[in-house]
PDB file of C-alpha atoms and ligand atoms in Angstrom:
ATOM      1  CA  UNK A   2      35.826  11.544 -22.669  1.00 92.00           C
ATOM      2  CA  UNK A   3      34.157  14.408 -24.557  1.00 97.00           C
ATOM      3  CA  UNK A   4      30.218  14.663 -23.442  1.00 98.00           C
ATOM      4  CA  UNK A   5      29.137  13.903 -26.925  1.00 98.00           C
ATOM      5  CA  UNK A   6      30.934  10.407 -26.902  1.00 98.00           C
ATOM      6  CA  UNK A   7      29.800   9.463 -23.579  1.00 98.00           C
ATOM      7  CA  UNK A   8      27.189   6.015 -24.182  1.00 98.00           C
ATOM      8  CA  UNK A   9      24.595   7.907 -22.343  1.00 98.00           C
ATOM      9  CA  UNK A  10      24.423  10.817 -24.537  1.00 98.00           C
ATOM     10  CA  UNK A  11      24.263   8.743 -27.844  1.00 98.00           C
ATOM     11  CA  UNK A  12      21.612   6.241 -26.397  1.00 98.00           C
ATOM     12  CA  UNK A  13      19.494   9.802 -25.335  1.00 99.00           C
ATOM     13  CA  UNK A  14      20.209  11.333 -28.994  1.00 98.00           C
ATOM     14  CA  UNK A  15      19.279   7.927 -30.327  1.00 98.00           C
ATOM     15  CA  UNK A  16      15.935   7.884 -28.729  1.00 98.00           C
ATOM     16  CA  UNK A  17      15.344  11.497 -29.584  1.00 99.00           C
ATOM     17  CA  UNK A  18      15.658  10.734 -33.408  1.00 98.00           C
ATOM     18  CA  UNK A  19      13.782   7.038 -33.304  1.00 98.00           C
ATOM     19  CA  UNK A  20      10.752   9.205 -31.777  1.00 99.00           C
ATOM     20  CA  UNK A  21      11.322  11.840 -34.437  1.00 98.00           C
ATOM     21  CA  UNK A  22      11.040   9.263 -37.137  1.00 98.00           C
ATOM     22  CA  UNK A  23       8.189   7.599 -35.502  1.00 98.00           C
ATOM     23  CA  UNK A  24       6.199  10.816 -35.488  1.00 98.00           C
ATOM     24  CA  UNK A  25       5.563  11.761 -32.445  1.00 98.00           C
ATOM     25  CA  UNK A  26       7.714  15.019 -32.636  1.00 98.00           C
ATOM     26  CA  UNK A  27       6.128  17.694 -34.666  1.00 98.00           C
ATOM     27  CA  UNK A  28       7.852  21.077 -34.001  1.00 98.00           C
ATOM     28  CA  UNK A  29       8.660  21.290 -30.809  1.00 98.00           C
ATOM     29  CA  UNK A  30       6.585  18.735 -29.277  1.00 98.00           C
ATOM     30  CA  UNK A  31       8.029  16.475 -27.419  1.00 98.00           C
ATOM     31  CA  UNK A  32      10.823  15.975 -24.330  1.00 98.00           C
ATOM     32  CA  UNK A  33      13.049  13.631 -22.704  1.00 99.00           C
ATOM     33  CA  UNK A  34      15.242  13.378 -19.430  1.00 99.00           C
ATOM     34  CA  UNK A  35      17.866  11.366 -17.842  1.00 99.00           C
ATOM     35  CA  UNK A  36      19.209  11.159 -14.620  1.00 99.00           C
ATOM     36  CA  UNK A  37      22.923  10.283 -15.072  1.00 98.00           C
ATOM     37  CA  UNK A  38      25.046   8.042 -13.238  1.00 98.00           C
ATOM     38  CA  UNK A  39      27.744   9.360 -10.556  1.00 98.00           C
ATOM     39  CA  UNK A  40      30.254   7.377 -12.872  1.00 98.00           C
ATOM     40  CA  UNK A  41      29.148   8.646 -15.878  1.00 98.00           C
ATOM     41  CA  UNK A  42      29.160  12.284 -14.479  1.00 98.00           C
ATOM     42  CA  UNK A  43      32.976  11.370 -13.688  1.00 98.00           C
ATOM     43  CA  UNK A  44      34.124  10.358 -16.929  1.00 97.00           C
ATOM     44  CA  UNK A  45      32.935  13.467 -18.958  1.00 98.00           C
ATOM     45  CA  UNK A  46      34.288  15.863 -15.849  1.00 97.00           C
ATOM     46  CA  UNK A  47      36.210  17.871 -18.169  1.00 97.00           C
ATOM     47  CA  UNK A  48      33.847  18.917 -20.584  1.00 97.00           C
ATOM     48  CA  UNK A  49      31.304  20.765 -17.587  1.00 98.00           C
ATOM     49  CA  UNK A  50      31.844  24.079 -16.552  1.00 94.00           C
ATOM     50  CA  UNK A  51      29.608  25.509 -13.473  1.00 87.00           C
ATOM     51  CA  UNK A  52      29.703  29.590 -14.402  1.00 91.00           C
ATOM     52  CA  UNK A  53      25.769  29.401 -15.065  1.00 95.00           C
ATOM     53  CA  UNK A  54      23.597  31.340 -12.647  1.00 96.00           C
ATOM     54  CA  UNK A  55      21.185  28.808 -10.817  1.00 98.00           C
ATOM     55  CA  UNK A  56      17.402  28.583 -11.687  1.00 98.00           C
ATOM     56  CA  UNK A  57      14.468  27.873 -10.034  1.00 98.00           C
ATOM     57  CA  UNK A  58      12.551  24.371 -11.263  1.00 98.00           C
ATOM     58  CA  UNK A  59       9.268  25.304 -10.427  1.00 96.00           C
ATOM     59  CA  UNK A  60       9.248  22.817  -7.897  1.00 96.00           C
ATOM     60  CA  UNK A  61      11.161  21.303  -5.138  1.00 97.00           C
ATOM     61  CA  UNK A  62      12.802  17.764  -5.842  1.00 98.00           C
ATOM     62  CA  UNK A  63      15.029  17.265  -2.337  1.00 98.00           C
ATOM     63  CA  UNK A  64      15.262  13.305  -3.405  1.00 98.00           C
ATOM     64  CA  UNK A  65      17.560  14.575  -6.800  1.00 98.00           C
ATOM     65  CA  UNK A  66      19.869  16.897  -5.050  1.00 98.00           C
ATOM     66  CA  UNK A  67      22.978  17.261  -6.097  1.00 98.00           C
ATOM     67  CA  UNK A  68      22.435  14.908  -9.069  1.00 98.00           C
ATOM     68  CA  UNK A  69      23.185  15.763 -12.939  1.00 98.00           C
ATOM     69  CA  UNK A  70      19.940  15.479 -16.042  1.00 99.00           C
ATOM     70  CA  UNK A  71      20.476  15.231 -19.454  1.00 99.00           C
ATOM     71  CA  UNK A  72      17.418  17.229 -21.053  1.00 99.00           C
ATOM     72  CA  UNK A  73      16.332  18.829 -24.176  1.00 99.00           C
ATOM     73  CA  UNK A  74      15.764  22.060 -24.670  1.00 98.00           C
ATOM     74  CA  UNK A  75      12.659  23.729 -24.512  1.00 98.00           C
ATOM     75  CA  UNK A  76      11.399  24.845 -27.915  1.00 98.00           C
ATOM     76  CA  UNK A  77      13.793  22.643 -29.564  1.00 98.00           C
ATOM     77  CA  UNK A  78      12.859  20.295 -32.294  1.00 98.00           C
ATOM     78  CA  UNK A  79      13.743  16.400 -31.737  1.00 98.00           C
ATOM     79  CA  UNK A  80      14.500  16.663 -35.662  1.00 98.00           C
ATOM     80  CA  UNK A  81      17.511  18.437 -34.838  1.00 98.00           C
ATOM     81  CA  UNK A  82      19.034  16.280 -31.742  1.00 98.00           C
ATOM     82  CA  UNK A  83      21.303  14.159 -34.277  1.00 98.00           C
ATOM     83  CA  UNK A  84      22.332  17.168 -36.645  1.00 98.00           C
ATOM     84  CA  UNK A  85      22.571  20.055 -33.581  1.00 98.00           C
ATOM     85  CA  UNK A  86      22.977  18.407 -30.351  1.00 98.00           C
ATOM     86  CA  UNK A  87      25.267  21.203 -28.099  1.00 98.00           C
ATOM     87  CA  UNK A  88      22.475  23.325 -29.084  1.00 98.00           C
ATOM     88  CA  UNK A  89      19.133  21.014 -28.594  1.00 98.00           C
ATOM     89  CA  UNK A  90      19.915  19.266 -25.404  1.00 98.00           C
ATOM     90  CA  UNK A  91      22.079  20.259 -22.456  1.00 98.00           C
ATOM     91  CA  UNK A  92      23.349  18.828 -18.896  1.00 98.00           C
ATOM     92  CA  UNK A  93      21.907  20.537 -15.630  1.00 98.00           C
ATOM     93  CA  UNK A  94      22.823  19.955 -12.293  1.00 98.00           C
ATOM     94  CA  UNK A  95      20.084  20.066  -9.330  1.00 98.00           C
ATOM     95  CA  UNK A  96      21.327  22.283  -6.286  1.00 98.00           C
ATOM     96  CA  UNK A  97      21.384  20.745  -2.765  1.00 98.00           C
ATOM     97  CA  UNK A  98      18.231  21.617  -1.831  1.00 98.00           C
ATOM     98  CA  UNK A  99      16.690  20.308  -4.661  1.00 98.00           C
ATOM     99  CA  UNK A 100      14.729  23.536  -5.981  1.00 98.00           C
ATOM    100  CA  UNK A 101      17.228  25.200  -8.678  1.00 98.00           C
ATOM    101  CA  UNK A 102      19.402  23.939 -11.628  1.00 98.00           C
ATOM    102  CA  UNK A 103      21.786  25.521 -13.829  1.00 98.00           C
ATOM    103  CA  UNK A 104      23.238  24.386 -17.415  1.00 98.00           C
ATOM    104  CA  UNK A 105      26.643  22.833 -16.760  1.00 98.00           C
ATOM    105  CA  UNK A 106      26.590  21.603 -20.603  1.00 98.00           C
ATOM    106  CA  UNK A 107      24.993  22.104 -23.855  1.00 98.00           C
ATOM    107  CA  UNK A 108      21.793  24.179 -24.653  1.00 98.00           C
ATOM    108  CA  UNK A 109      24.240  27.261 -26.194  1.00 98.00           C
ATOM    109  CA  UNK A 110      22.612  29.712 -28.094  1.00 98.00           C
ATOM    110  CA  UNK A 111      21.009  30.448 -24.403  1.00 96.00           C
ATOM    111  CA  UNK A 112      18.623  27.297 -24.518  1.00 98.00           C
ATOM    112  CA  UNK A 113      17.000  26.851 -21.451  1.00 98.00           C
ATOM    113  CA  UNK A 114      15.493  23.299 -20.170  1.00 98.00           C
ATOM    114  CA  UNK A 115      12.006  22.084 -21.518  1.00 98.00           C
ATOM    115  CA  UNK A 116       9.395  23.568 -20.165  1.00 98.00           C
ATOM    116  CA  UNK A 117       8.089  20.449 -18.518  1.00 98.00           C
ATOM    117  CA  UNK A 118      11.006  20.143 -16.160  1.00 98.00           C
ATOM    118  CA  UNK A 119       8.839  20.229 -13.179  1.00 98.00           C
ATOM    119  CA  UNK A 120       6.835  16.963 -14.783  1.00 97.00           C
ATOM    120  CA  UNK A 121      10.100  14.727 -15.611  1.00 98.00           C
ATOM    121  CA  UNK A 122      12.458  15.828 -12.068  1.00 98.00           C
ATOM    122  CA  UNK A 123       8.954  15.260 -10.018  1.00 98.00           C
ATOM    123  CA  UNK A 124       8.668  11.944 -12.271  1.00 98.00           C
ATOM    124  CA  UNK A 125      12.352  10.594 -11.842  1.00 98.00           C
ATOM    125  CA  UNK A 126      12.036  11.677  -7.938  1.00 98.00           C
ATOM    126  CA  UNK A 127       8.842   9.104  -7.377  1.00 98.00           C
ATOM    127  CA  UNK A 128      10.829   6.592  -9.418  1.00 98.00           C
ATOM    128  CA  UNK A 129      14.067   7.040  -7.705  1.00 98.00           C
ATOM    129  CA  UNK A 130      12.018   6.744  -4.188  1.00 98.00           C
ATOM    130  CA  UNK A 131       9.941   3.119  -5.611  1.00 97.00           C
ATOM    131  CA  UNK A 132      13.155   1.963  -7.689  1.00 98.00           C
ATOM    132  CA  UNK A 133      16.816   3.220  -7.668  1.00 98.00           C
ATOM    133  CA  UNK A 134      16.904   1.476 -11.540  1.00 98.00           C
ATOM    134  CA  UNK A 135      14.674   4.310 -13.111  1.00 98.00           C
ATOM    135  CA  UNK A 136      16.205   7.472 -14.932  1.00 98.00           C
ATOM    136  CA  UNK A 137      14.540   8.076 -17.983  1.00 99.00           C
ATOM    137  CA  UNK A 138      11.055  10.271 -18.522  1.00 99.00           C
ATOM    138  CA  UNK A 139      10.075  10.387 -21.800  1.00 99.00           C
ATOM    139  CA  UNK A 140       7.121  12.868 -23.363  1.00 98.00           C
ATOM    140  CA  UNK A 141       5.850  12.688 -27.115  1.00 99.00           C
ATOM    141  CA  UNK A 142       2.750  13.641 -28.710  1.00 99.00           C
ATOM    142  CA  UNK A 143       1.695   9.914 -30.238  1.00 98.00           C
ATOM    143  CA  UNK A 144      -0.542  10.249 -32.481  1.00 98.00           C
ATOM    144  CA  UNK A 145      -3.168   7.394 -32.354  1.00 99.00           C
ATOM    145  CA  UNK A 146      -2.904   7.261 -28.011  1.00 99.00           C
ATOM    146  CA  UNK A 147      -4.082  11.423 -28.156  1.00 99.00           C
ATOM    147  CA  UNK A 148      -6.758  10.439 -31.076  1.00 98.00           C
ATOM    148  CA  UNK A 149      -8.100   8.095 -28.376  1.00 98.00           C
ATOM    149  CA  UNK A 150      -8.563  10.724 -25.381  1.00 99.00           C
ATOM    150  CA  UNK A 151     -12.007  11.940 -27.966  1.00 98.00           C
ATOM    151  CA  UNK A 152     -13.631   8.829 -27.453  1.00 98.00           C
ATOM    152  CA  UNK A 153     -12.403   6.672 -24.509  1.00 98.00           C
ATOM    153  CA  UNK A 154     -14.095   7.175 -20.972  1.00 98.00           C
ATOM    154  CA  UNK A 155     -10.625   9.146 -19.261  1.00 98.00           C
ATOM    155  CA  UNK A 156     -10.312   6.602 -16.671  1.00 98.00           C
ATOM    156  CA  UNK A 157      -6.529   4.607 -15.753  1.00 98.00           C
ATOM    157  CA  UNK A 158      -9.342   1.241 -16.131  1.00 98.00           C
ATOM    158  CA  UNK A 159     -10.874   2.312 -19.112  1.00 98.00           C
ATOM    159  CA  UNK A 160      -7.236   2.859 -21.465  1.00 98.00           C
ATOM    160  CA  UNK A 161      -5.569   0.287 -19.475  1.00 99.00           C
ATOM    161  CA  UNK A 162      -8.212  -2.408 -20.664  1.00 98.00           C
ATOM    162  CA  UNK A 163      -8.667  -1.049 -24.038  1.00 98.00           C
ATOM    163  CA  UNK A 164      -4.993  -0.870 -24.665  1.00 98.00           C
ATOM    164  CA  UNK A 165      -4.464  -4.353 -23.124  1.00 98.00           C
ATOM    165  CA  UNK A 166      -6.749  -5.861 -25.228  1.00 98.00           C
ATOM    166  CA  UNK A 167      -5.317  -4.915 -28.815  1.00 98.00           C
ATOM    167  CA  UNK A 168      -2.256  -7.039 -27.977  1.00 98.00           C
ATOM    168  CA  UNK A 169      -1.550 -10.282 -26.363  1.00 98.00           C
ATOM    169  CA  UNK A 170       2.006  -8.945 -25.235  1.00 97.00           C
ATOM    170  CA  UNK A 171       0.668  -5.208 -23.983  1.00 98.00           C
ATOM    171  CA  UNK A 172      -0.456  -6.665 -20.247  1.00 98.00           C
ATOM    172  CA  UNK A 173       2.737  -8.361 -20.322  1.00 98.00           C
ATOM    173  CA  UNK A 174       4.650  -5.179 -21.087  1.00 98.00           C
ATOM    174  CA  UNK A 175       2.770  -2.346 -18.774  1.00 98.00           C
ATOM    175  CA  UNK A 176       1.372  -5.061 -16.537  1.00 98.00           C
ATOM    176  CA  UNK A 177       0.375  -1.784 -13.914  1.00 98.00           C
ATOM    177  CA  UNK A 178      -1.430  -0.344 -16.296  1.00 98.00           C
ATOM    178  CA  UNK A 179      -1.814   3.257 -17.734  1.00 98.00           C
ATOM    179  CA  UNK A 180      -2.866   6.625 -15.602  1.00 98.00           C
ATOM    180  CA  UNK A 181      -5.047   9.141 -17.515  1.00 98.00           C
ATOM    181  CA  UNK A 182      -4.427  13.003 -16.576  1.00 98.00           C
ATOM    182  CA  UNK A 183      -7.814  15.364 -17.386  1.00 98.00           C
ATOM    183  CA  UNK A 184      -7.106  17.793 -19.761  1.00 98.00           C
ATOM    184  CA  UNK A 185      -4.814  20.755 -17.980  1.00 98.00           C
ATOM    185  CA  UNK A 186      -2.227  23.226 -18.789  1.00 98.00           C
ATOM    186  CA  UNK A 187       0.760  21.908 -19.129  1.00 98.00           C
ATOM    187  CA  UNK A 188       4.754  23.154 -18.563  1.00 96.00           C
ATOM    188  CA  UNK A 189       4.258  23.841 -14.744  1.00 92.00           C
ATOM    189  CA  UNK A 190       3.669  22.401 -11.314  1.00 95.00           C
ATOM    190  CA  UNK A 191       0.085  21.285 -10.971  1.00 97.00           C
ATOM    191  CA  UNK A 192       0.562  19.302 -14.029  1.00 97.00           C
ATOM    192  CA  UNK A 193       3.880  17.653 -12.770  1.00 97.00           C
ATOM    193  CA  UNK A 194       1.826  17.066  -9.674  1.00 98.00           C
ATOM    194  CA  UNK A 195      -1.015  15.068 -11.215  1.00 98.00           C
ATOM    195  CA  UNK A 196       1.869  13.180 -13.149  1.00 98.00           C
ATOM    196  CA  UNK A 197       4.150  12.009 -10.503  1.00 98.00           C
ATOM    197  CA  UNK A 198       0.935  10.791  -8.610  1.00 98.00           C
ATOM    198  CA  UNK A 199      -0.036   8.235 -11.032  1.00 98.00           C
ATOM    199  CA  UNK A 200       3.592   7.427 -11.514  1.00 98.00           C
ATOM    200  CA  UNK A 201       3.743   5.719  -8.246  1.00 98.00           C
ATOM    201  CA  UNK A 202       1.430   3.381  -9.364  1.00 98.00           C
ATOM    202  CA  UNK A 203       2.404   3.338 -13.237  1.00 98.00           C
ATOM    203  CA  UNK A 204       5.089   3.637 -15.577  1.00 98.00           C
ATOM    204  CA  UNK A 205       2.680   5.399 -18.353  1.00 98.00           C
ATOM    205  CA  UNK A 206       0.831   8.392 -18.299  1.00 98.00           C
ATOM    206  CA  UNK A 207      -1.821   9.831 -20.731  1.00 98.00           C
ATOM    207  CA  UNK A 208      -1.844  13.180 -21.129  1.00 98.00           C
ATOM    208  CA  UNK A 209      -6.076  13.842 -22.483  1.00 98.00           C
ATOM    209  CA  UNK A 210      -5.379  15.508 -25.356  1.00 98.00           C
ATOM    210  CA  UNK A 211      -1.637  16.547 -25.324  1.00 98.00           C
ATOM    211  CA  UNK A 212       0.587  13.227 -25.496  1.00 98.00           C
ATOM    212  CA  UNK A 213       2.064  10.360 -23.431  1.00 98.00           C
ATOM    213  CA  UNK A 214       4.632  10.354 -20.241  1.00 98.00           C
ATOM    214  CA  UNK A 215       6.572   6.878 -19.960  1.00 98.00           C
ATOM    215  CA  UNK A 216       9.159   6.195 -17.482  1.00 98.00           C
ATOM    216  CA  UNK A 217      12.191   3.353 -17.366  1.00 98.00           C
ATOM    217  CA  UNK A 218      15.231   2.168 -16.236  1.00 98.00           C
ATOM    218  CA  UNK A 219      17.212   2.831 -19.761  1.00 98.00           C
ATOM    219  CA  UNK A 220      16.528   4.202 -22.806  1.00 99.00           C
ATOM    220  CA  UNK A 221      15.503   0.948 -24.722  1.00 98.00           C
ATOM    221  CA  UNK A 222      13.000  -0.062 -22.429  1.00 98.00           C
ATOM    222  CA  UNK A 223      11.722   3.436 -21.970  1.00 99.00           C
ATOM    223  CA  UNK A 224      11.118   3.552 -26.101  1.00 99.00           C
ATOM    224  CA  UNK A 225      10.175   0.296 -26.321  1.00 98.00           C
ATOM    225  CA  UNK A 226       7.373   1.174 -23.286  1.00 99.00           C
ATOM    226  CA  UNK A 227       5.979   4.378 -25.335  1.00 99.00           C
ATOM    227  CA  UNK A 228       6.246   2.450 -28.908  1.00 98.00           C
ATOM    228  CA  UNK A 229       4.132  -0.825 -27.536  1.00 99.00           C
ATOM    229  CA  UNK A 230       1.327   1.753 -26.292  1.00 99.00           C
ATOM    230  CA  UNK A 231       1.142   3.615 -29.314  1.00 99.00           C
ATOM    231  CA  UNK A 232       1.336   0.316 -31.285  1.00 98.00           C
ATOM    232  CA  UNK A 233      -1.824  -1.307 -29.130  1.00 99.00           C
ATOM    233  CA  UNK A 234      -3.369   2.749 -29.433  1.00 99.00           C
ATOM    234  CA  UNK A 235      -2.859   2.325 -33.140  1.00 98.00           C
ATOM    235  CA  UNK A 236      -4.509  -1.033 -33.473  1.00 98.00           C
ATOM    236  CA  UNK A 237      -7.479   0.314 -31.490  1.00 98.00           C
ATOM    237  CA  UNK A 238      -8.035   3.041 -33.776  1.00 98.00           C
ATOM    238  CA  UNK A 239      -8.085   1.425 -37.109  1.00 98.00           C
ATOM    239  CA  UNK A 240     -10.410  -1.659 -35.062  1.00 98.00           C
ATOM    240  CA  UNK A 241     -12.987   1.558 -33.882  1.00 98.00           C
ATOM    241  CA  UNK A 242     -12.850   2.559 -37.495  1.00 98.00           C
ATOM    242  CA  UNK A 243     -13.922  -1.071 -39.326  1.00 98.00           C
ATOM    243  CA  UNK A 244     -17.064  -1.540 -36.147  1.00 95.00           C
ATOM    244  CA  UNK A 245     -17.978   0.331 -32.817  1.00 93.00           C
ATOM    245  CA  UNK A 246     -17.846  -3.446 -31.488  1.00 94.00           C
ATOM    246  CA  UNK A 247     -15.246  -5.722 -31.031  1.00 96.00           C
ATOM    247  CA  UNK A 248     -16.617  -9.478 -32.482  1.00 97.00           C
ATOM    248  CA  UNK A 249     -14.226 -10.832 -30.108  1.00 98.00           C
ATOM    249  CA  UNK A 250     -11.486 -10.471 -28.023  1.00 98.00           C
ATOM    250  CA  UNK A 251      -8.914 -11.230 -24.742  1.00 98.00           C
ATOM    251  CA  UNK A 252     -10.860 -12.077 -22.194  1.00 98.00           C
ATOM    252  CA  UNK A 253     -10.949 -11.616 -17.953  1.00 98.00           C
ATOM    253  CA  UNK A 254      -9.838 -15.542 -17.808  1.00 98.00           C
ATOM    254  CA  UNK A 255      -7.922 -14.871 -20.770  1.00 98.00           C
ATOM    255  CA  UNK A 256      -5.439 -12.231 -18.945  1.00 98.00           C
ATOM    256  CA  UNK A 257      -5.597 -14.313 -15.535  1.00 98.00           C
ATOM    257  CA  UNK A 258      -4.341 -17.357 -18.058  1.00 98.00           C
ATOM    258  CA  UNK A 259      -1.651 -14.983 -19.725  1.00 98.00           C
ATOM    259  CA  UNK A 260      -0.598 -13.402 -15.854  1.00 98.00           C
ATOM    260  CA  UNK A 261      -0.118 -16.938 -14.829  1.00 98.00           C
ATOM    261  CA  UNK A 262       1.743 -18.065 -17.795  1.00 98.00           C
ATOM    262  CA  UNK A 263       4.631 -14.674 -17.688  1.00 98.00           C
ATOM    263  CA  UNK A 264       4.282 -14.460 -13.771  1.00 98.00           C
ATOM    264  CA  UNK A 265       2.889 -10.731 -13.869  1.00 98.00           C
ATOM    265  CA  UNK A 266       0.670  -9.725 -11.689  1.00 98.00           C
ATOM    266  CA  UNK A 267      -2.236  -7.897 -13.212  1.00 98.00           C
ATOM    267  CA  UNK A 268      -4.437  -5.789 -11.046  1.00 98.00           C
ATOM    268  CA  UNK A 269      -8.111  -6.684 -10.739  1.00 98.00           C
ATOM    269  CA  UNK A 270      -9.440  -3.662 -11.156  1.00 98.00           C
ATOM    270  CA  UNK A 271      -8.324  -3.585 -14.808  1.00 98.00           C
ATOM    271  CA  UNK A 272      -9.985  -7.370 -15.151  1.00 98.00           C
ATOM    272  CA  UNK A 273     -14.138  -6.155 -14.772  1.00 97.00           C
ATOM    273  CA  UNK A 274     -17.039  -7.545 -16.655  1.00 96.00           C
ATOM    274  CA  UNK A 275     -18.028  -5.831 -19.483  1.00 92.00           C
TER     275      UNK A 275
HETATM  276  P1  LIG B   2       9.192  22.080 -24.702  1.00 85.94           P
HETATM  277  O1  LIG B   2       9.637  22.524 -26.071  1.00 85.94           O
HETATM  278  O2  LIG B   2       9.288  23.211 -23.700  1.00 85.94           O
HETATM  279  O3  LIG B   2       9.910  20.839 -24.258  1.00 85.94           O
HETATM  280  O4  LIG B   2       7.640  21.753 -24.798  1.00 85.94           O
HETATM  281  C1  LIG B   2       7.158  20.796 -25.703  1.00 85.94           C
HETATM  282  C2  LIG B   2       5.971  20.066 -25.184  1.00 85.94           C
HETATM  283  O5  LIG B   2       5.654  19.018 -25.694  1.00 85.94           O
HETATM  284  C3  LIG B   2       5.211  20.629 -24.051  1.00 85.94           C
HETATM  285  O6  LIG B   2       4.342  19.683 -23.492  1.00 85.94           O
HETATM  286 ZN1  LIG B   3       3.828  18.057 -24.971  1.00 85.94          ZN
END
């Protein structure tokens, strides 16, 4: 099969374009991964070649030796995934001691991997250790979640509640919650390191400032994880905007009613008095 026709290559340029239409991709902003299946690696054989000189990843990911990514390239526009894809996204392959990569597909005019490689292999490697199922990281720059890291306390309780609250479905959906990551610079390993910690715990990350990390198991519930938070983000924002206040809203007992009723557990500390 050529690479472009493989499912998992149109479900990743899919995503790519849904979060370019959504918004979230201005320039350059933005990145997504995938850790492909051993199967899926087999049927597109043929269309790798392994003549590129192996790179370092800026950090060491023994867990994902050996195994294949699908990425996008770094300074490469999510507009152009659809129209340009041998030349915005590209297949590496993870050497056996986990540290180095090189292109076996894609990416080129001489593309090299998004700069936030370190953050999604250091991601999928915490994933793959709590849950063989997950191999998609996904990074945009939503707009009404990064509005909210100027006024929210930048606390995993504080956006967890918030965002709960401004949808019935949204503790049914993240039912771990959301991590916050401080401000930092981003694109290297201190970053990925702050990351992959709160992804042991969560499948969402905010980024203060800068955007959101989601993890999944496929690429519709991986969307479907960043769209919900952005929704419930959204909802927040135009509710600060009418009143500081809410008049009312979901309640402690309220979520303990709703955890109950879906049989999700929701963590106490996300249930405090106000
Ligand atoms: P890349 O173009 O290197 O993927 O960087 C975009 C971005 O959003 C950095 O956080
Ligand atoms: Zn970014």
């Amino acid at each position: 099969m050529k690479v472009l026709d493989a499912p998992f290559v149109q479900g990743f340029m899919r995503l790519a374009d849904d979060g370019w239409q959504m918004g979230w991709h201005e320039r350059n902003g933005g990145n997504l991964s995938y850790r492909v299946k051993a199967e899926e690696i087999k049927g597109i054989r043929d269309g790798l070649c392994g003549d590129d000189a192996w790179q370092p990843i800026g950090a060491s990911v023994p867990l994902l030796a050996g195994e294949y990514f699908l990425v996008t390239g770094s300074g490469k526009y999510f507009r152009n995934v659809m129209r340009a894809p041998e030349d915005s996204i590209g297949i590496i392959e993870v050497d056996a001691a986990g540290d180095h990569y090189r292109i076996v597909w894609g990416l080129v005019n001489g593309g090299k991997p998004t700069s936030e490689l370190p953050s999604h292999l250091m991601n999928l490697e915490v994933k793959k250790k709590r849950d063989e199922k997950y191999r998609v990281v996904y990074h945009c720059h939503a707009t009404n979640l990064i509005a909210l890291t100027f006024v929210l306390p930048l606390t995993d309780e504080a956006f967890t509640r918030e965002l709960w609250e401004m949808a019935t479905e949204c503790p049914v959906v993240f039912p771990d919650g959301i991590g916050v990551v401080d401000w930092m610079v981003p694109g290297g390993r201190d970053i990925a390191v702050a990351t992959s910690r709160l992804m042991e715990s969560y499948d969402v990350a905010v980024w203060a400032h800068h955007g959101m990390f989601c993890a999944g198991e496929d690429f519709d519930l991986t969307f479907g994880l960043a769209h919900t938070v952005e929704k419930a983000a959204e909802i927040l924002v135009k509710m600060l905007s009418m009143r500081p206040d809410k008049r009312q809203t979901i309640t402690p007992q309220n979520f303990r009613d709703l955890a109950a009723a879906f049989k999700v557990e929701l963590p106490e500390k996300f249930l405090y008095e106000k």
